[in-house]
Coordinates of N, CA and C and ligand atoms in Angstrom, one line a residue:
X1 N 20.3 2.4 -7.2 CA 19.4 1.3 -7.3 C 20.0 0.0 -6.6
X2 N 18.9 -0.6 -5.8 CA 19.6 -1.8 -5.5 C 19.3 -3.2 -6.3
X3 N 20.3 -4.1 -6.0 CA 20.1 -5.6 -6.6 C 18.5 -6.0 -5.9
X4 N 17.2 -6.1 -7.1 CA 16.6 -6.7 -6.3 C 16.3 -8.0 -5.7
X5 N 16.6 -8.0 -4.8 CA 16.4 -9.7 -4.2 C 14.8 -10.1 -3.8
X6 N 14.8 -11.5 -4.8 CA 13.4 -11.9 -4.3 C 13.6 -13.0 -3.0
X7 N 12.2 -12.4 -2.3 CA 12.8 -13.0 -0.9 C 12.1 -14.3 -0.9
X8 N 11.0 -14.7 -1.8 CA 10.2 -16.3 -1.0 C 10.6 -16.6 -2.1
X9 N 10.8 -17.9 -2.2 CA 11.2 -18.9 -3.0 C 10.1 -18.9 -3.9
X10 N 10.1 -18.6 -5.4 CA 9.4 -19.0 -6.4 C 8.9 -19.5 -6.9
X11 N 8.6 -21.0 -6.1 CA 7.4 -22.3 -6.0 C 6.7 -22.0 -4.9
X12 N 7.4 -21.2 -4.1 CA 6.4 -21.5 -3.0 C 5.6 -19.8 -3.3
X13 N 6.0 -18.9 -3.8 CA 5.2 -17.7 -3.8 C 4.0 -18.3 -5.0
X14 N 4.1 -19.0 -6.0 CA 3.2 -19.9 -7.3 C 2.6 -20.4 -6.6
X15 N 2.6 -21.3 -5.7 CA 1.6 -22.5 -5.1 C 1.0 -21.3 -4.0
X16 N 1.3 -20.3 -3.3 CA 0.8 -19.8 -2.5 C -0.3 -18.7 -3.2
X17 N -0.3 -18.2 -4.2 CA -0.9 -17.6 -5.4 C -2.0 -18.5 -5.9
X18 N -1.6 -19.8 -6.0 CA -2.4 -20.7 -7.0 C -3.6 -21.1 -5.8
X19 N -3.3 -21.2 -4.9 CA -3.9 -21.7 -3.9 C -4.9 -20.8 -2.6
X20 N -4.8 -19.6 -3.2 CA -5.2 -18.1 -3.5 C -6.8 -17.9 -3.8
X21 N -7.9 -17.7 -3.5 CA -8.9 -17.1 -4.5 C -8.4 -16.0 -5.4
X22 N -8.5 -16.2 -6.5 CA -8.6 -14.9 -7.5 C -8.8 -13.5 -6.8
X23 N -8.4 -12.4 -7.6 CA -9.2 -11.2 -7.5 C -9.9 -10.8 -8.5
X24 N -10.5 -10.1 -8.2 CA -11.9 -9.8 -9.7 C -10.9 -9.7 -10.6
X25 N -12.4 -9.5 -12.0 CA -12.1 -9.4 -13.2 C -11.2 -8.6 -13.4
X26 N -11.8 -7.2 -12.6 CA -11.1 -5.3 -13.1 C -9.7 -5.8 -12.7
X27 N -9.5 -6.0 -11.1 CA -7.9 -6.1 -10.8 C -7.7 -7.2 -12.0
X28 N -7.7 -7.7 -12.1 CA -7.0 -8.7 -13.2 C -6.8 -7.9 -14.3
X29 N -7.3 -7.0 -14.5 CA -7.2 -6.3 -15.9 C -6.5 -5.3 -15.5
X30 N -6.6 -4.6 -14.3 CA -5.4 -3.2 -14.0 C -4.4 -4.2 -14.3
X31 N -4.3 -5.7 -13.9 CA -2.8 -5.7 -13.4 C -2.5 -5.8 -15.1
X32 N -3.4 -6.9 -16.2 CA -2.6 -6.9 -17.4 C -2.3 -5.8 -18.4
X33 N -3.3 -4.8 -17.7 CA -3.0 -3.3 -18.6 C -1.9 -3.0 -18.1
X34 N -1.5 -2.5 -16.8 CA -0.6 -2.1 -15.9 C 1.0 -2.6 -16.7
X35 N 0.6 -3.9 -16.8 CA 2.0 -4.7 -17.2 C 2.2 -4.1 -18.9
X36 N 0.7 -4.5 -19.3 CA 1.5 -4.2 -21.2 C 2.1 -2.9 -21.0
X37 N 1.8 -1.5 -20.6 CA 1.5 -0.4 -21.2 C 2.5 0.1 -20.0
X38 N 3.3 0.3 -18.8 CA 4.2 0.7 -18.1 C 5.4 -0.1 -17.9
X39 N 6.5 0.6 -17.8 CA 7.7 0.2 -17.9 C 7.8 -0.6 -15.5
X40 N 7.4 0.3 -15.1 CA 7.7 -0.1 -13.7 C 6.5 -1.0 -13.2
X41 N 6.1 -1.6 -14.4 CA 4.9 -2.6 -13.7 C 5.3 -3.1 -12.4
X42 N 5.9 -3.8 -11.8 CA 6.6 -4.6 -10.4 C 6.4 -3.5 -9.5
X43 N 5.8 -2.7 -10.0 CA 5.2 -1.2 -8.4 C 4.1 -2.0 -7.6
X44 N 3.2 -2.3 -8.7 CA 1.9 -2.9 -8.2 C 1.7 -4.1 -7.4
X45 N 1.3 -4.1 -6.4 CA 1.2 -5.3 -5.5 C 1.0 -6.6 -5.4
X46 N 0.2 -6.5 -6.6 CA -0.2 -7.5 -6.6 C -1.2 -8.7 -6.2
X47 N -1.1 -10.3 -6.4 CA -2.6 -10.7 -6.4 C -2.5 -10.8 -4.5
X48 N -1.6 -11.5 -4.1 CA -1.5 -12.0 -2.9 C -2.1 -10.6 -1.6
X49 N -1.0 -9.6 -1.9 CA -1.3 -8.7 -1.3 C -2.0 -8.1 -0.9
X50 N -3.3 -8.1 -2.9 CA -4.4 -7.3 -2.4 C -5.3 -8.0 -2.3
X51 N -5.4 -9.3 -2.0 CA -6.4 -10.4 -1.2 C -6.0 -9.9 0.0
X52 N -4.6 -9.9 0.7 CA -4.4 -9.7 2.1 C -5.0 -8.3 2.3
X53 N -4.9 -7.5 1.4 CA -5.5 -6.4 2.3 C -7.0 -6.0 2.2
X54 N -7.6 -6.7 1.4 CA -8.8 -6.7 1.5 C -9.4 -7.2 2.5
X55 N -9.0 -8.5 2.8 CA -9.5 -9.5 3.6 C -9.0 -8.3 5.5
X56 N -8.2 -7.7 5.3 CA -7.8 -6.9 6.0 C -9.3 -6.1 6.3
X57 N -9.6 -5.3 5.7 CA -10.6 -4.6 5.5 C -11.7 -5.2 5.7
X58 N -12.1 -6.2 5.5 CA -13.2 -7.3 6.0 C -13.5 -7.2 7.4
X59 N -12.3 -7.9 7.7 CA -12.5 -8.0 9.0 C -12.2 -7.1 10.1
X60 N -11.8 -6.0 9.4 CA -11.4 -4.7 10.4 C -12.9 -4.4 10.7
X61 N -13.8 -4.6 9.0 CA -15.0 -3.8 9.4 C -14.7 -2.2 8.9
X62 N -13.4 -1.6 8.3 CA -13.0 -1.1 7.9 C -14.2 -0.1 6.9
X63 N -14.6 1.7 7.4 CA -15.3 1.8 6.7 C -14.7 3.4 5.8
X64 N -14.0 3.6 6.2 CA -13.0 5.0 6.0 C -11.8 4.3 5.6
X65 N -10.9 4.5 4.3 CA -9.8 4.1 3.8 C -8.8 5.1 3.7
X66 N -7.6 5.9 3.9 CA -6.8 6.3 3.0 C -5.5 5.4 2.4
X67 N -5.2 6.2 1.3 CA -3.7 5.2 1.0 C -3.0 6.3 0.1
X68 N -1.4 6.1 0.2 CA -0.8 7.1 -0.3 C -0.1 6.2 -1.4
X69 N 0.2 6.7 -2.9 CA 0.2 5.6 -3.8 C -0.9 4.9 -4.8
X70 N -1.0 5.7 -5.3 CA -2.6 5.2 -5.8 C -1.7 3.9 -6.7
X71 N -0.5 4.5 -7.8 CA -0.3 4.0 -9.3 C -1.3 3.8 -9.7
X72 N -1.7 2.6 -10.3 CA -3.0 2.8 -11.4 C -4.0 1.5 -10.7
X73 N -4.1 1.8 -9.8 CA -5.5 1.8 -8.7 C -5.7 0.1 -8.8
X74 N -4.5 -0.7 -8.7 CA -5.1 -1.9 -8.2 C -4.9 -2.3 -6.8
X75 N -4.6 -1.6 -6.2 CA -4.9 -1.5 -4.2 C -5.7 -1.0 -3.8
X76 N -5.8 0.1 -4.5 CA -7.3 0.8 -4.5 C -8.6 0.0 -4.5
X77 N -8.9 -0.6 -5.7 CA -9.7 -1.3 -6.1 C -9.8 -2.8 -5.3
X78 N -8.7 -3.1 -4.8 CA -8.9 -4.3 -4.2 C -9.5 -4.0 -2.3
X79 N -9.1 -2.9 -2.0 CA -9.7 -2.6 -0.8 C -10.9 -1.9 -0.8
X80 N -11.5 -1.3 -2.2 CA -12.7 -0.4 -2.1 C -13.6 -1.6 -2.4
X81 N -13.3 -3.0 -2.9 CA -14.3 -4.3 -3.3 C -14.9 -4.7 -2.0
X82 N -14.0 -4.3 -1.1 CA -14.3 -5.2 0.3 C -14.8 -4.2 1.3
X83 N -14.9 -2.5 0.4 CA -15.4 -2.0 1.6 C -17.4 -2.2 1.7
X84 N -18.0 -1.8 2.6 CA -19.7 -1.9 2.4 C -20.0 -0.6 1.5
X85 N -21.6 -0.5 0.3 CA -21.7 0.3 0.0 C -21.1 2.0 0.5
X86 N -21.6 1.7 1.8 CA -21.2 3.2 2.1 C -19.5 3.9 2.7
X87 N -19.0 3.1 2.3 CA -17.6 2.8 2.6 C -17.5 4.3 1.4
X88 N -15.8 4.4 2.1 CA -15.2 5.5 1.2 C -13.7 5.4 1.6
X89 N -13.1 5.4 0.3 CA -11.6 5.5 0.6 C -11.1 6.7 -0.4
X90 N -10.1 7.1 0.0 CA -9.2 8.6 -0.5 C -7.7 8.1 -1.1
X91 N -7.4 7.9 -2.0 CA -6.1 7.9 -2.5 C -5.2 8.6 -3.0
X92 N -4.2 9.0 -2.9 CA -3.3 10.0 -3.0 C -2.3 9.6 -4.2
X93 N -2.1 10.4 -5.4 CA -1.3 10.1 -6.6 C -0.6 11.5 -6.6
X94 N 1.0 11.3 -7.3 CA 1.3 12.7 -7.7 C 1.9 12.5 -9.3
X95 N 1.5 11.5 -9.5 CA 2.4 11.3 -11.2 C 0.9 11.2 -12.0
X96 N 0.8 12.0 -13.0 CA -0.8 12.4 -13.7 C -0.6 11.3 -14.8
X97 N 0.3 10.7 -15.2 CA 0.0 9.3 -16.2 C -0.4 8.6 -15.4
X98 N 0.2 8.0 -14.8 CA -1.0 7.0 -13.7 C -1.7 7.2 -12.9
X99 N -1.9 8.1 -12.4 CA -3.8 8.8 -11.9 C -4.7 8.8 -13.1
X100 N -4.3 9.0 -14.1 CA -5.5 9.0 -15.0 C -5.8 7.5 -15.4
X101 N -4.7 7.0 -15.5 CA -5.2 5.2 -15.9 C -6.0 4.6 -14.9
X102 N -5.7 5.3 -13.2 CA -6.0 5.0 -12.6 C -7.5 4.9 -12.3
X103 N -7.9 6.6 -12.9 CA -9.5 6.8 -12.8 C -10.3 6.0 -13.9
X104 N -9.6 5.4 -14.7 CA -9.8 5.2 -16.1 C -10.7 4.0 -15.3
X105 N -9.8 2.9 -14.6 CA -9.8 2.0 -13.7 C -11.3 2.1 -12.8
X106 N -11.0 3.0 -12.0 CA -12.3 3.0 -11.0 C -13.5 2.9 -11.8
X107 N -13.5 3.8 -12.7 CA -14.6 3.8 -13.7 C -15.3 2.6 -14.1
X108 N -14.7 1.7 -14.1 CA -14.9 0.2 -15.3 C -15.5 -0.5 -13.7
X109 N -15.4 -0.2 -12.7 CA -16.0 -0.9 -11.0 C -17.0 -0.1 -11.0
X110 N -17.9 -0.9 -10.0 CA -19.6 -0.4 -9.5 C -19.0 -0.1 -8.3
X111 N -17.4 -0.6 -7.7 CA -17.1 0.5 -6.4 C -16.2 1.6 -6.7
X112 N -16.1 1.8 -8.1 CA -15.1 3.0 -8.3 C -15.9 4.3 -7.5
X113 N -17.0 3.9 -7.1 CA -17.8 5.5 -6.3 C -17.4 5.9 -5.5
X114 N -17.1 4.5 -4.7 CA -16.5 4.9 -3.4 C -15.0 5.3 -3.2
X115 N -14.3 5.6 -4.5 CA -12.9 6.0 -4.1 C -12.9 7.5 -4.7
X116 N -12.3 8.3 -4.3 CA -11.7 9.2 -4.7 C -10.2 9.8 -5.1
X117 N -9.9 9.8 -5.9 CA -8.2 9.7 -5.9 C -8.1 11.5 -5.9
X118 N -7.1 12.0 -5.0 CA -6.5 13.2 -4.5 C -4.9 13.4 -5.7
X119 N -5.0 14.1 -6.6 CA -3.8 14.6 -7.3 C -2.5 15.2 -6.1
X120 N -1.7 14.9 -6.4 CA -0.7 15.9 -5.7 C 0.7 14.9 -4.7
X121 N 1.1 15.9 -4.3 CA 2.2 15.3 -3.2 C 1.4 15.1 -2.1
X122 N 1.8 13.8 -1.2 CA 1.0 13.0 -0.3 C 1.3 14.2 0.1
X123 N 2.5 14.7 1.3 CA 2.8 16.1 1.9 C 2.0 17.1 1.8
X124 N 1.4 17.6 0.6 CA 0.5 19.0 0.1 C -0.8 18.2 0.5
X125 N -1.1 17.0 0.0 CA -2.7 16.9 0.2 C -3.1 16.5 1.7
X126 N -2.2 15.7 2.3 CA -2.7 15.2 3.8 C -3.1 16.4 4.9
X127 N -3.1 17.6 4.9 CA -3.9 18.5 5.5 C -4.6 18.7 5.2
X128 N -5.1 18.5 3.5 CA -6.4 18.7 3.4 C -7.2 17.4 3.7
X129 N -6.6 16.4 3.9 CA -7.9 15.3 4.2 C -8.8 15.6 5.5
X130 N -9.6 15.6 6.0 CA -10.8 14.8 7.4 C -9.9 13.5 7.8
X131 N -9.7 14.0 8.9 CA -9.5 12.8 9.7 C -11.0 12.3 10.3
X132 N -11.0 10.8 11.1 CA -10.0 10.2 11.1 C -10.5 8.7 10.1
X133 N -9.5 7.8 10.2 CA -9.5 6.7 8.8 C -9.5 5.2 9.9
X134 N -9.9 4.4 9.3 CA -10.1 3.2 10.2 C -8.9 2.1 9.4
X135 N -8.7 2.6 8.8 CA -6.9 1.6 8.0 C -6.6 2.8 6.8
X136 N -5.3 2.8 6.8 CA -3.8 2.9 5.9 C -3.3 2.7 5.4
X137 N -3.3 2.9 4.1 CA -2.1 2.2 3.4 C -0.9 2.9 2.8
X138 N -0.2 2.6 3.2 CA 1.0 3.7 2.9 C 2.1 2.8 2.0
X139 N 2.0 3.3 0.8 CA 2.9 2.8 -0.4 C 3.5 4.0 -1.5
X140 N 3.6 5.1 -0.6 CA 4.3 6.2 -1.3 C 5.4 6.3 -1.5
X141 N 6.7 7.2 -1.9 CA 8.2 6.8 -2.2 C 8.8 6.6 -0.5
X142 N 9.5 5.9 -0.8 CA 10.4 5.2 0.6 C 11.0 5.8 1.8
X143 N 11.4 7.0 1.0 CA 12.5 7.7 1.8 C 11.9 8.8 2.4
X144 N 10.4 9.2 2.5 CA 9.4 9.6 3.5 C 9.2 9.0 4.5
X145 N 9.5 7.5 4.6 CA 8.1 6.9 5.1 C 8.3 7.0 6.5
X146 N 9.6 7.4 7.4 CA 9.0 7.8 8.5 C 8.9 9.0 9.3
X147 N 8.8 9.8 8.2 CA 7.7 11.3 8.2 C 6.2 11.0 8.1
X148 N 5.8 10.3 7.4 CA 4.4 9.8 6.9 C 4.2 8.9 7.9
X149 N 4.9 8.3 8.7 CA 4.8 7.4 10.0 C 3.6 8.2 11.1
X150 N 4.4 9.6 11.0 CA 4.2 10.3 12.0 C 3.2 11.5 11.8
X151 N 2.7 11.7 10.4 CA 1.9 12.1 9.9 C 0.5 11.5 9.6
X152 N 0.5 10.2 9.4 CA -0.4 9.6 9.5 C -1.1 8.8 10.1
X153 N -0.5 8.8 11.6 CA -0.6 8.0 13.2 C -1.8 8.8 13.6
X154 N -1.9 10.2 13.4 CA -2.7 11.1 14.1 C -4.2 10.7 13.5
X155 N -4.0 10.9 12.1 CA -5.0 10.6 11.1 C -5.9 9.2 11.3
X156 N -5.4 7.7 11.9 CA -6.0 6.8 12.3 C -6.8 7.0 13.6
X157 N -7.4 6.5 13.3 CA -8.5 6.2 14.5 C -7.9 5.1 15.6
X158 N -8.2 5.5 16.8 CA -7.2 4.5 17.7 C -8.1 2.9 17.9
X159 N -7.2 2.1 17.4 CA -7.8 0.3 17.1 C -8.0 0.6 15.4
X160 N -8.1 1.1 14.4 CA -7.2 1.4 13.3 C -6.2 1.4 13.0
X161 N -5.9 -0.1 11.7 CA -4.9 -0.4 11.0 C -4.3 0.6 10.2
X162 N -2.8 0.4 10.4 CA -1.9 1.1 8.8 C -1.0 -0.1 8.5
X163 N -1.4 0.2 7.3 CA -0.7 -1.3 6.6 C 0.8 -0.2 5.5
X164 N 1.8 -1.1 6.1 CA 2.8 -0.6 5.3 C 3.6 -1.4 4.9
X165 N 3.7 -1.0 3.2 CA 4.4 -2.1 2.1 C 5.7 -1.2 1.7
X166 N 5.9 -2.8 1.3 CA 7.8 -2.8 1.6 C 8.7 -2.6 2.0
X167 N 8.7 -3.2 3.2 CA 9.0 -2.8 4.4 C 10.6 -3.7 4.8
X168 N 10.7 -4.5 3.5 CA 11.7 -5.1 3.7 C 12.9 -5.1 2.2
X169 N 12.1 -3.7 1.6 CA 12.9 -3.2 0.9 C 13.9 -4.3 0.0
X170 N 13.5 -5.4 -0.7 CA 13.9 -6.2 -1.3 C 15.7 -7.1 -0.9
X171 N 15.2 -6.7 0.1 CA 16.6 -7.4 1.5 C 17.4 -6.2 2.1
X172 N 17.1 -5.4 1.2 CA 18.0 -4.1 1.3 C 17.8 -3.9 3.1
X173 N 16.9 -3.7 3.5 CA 17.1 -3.7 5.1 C 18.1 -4.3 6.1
X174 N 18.4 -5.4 5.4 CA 19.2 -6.5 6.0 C 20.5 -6.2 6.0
X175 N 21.1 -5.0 4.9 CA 22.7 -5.3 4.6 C 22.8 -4.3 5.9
X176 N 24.5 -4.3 5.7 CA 24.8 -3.8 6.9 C 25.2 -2.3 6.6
X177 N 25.6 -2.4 5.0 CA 25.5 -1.0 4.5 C 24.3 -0.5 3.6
X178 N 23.3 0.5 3.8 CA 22.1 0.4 3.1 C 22.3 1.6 2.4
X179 N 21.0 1.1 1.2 CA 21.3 3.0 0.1 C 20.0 3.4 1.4
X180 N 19.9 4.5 0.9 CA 19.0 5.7 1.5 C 17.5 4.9 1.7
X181 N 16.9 4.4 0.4 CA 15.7 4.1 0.8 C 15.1 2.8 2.2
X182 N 16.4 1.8 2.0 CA 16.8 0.5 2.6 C 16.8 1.5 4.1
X183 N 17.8 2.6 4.6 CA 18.0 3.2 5.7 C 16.6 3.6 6.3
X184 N 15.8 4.2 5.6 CA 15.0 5.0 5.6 C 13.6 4.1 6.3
X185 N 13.5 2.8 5.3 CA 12.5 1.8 5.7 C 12.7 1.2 7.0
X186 N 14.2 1.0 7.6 CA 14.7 0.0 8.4 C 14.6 1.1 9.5
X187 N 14.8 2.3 9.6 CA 14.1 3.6 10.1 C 12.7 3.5 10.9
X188 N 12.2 3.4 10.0 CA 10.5 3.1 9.8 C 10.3 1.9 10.8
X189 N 10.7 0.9 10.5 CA 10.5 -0.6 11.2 C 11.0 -0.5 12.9
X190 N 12.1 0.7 13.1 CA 12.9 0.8 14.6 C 11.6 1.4 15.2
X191 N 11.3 2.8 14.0 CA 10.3 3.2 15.4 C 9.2 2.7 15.9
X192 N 8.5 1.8 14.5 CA 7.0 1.4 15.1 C 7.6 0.5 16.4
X193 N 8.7 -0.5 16.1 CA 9.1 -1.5 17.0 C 9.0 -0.9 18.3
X194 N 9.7 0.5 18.9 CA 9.5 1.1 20.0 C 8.3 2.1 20.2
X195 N 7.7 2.1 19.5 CA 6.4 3.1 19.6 C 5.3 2.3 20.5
X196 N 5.4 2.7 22.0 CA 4.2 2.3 22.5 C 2.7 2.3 22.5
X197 N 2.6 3.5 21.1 CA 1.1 3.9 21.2 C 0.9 2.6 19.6
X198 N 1.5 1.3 19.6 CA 0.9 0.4 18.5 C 1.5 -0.7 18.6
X199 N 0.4 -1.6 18.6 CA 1.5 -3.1 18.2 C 1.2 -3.5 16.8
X200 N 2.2 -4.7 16.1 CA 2.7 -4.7 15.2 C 2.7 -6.1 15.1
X201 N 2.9 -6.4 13.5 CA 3.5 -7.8 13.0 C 4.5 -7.8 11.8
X202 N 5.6 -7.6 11.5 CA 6.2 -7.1 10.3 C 5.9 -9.1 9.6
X203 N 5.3 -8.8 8.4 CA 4.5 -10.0 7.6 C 6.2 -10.1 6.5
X204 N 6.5 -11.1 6.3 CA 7.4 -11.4 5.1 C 7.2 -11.9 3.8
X205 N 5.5 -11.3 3.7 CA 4.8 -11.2 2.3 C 5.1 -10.8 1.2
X206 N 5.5 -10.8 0.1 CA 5.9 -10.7 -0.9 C 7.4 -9.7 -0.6
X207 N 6.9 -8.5 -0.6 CA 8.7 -7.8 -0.1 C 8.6 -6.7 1.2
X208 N 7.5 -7.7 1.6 CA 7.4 -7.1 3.2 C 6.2 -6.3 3.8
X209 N 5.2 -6.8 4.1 CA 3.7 -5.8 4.6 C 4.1 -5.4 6.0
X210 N 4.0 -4.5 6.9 CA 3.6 -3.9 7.9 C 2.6 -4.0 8.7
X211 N 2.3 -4.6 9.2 CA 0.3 -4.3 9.7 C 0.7 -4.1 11.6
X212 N 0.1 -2.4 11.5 CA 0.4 -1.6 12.9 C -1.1 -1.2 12.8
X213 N -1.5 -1.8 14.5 CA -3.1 -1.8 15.4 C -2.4 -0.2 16.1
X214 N -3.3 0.9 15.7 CA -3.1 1.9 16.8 C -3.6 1.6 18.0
X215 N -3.2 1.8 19.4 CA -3.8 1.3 20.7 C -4.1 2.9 21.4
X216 N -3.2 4.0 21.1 CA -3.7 5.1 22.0 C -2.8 5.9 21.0
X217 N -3.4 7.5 21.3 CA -3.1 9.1 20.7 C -1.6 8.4 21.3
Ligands
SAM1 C1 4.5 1.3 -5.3 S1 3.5 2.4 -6.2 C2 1.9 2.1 -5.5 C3 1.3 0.8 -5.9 C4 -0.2 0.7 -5.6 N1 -0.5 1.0 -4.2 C5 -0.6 -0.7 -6.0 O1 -0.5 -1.6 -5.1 O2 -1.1 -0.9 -7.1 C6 3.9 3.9 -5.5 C7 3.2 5.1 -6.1 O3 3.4 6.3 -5.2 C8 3.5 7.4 -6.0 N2 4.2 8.4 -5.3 C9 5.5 8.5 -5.0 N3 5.8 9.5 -4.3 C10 4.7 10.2 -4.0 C11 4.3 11.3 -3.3 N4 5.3 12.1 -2.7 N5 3.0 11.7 -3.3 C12 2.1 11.0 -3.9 N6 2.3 9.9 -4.6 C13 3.6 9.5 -4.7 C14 4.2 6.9 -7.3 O4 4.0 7.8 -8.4 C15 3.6 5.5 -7.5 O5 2.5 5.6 -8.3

């Protein structure tokens, strides 16, 4: 485990929050259920994030979703708010306590219709999905993520976003000696940097967003 380091200064992540529109009611409620009732609450993204990735989804125009990482469906729900009724997103869980809280969740939204959450390892289910998806969210465990880079490049549609969180691995990227997941992320960040088929903005949002434009196969 590493020291987690928070990276924005803690008046300015408040005032940046406060100064924020809300997210609905439900996300407000995944997050306070999320927090009473689990020990790794700090998984969940949170408010800033999933304004950012909604608003993401807005303006992509965004009508096909996947994301690997459901936990208990407050990214979910914050990008299925913003998709149009006929919108559809697919999420991928492999831990059955929180996939069920999670469906518990969709249920209580008039857009829980449009999600479908996928049981299993991201690995086992991603052949079974239909390509292709018009944004990504990839928040599965760490030390995949650039296997799932390359697995899920194909899966976007070309001018289709993949948004990838934590990407800056709570500074862990930065040392000069890293545990495995910190390696693995900082991995992730070399190849999109030289991958000519995408450009990129690595965001220093909460503990680090990704947002990669596919440009060509
Ligand atoms: C950081 S949390 C996701 C948080 C969620 N996206 C949100 O913002 O509320 C990561 C989730 O990925 C799940 N996960 C980890 N490895 C996985 C795998 N190989 N396949 C599917 N899900 C996995 C974990 O059980 C956990 O719920």
């Amino acid at each position: 485990m590493i020291e987690k380091k928070v990276l924005i200064d803690p008046d300015t992540a408040n005032y940046a929050e406060q100064f924020t529109k809300p997210e609905s009611e439900i996300c407000r409620k995944v997050a306070d259920v999320t927090d009473k009732e689990l020990q790794y609450a700090d998984m969940l993204s949170g408010r800033i994030e999933g304004r950012l990735l909604a608003m993401l989804v807005a303006i992509s125009g965004a009508k096909r979703i996947l994301e690997l990482g459901t936990f208990t469906g407050y990214s979910a729900l914050s990008m299925a708010e913003a998709l149009p009724e006929d919108g559809e997103l697919i999420t991928i869980e492999m831990n059955s306590r929180y996939s069920e809280m999670a469906e518990r969740h969709f249920a209580l939204s008039e857009h829980g219709e449009k999600i479908t959450l996928k049981f299993g390892l991201a690995k086992e289910v991603l052949p079974t999905v239909k390509a292709k998806f018009d944004l990504i969210f990839l928040d599965a465990n760490k030390d995949d993520y650039p296997e799932y880079y390359e697995l899920l490049l194909p899966l976007l549609r070309t001018g289709g976003l993949l948004i990838v969180d934590n990407v800056l691995w709570y500074g862990g990227v930065l040392k000069d000696v890293k545990d495995r997941k910190s390696e693995s992320i900082h991995q992730l960040n070399r190849i999109i940097l030289s991958d000519k088929r995408v450009e990129n903005v690595l965001l220093p949002v909460r503990d680090g967003v990704q947002i990669v434009r596919k440009l060509s196969d």
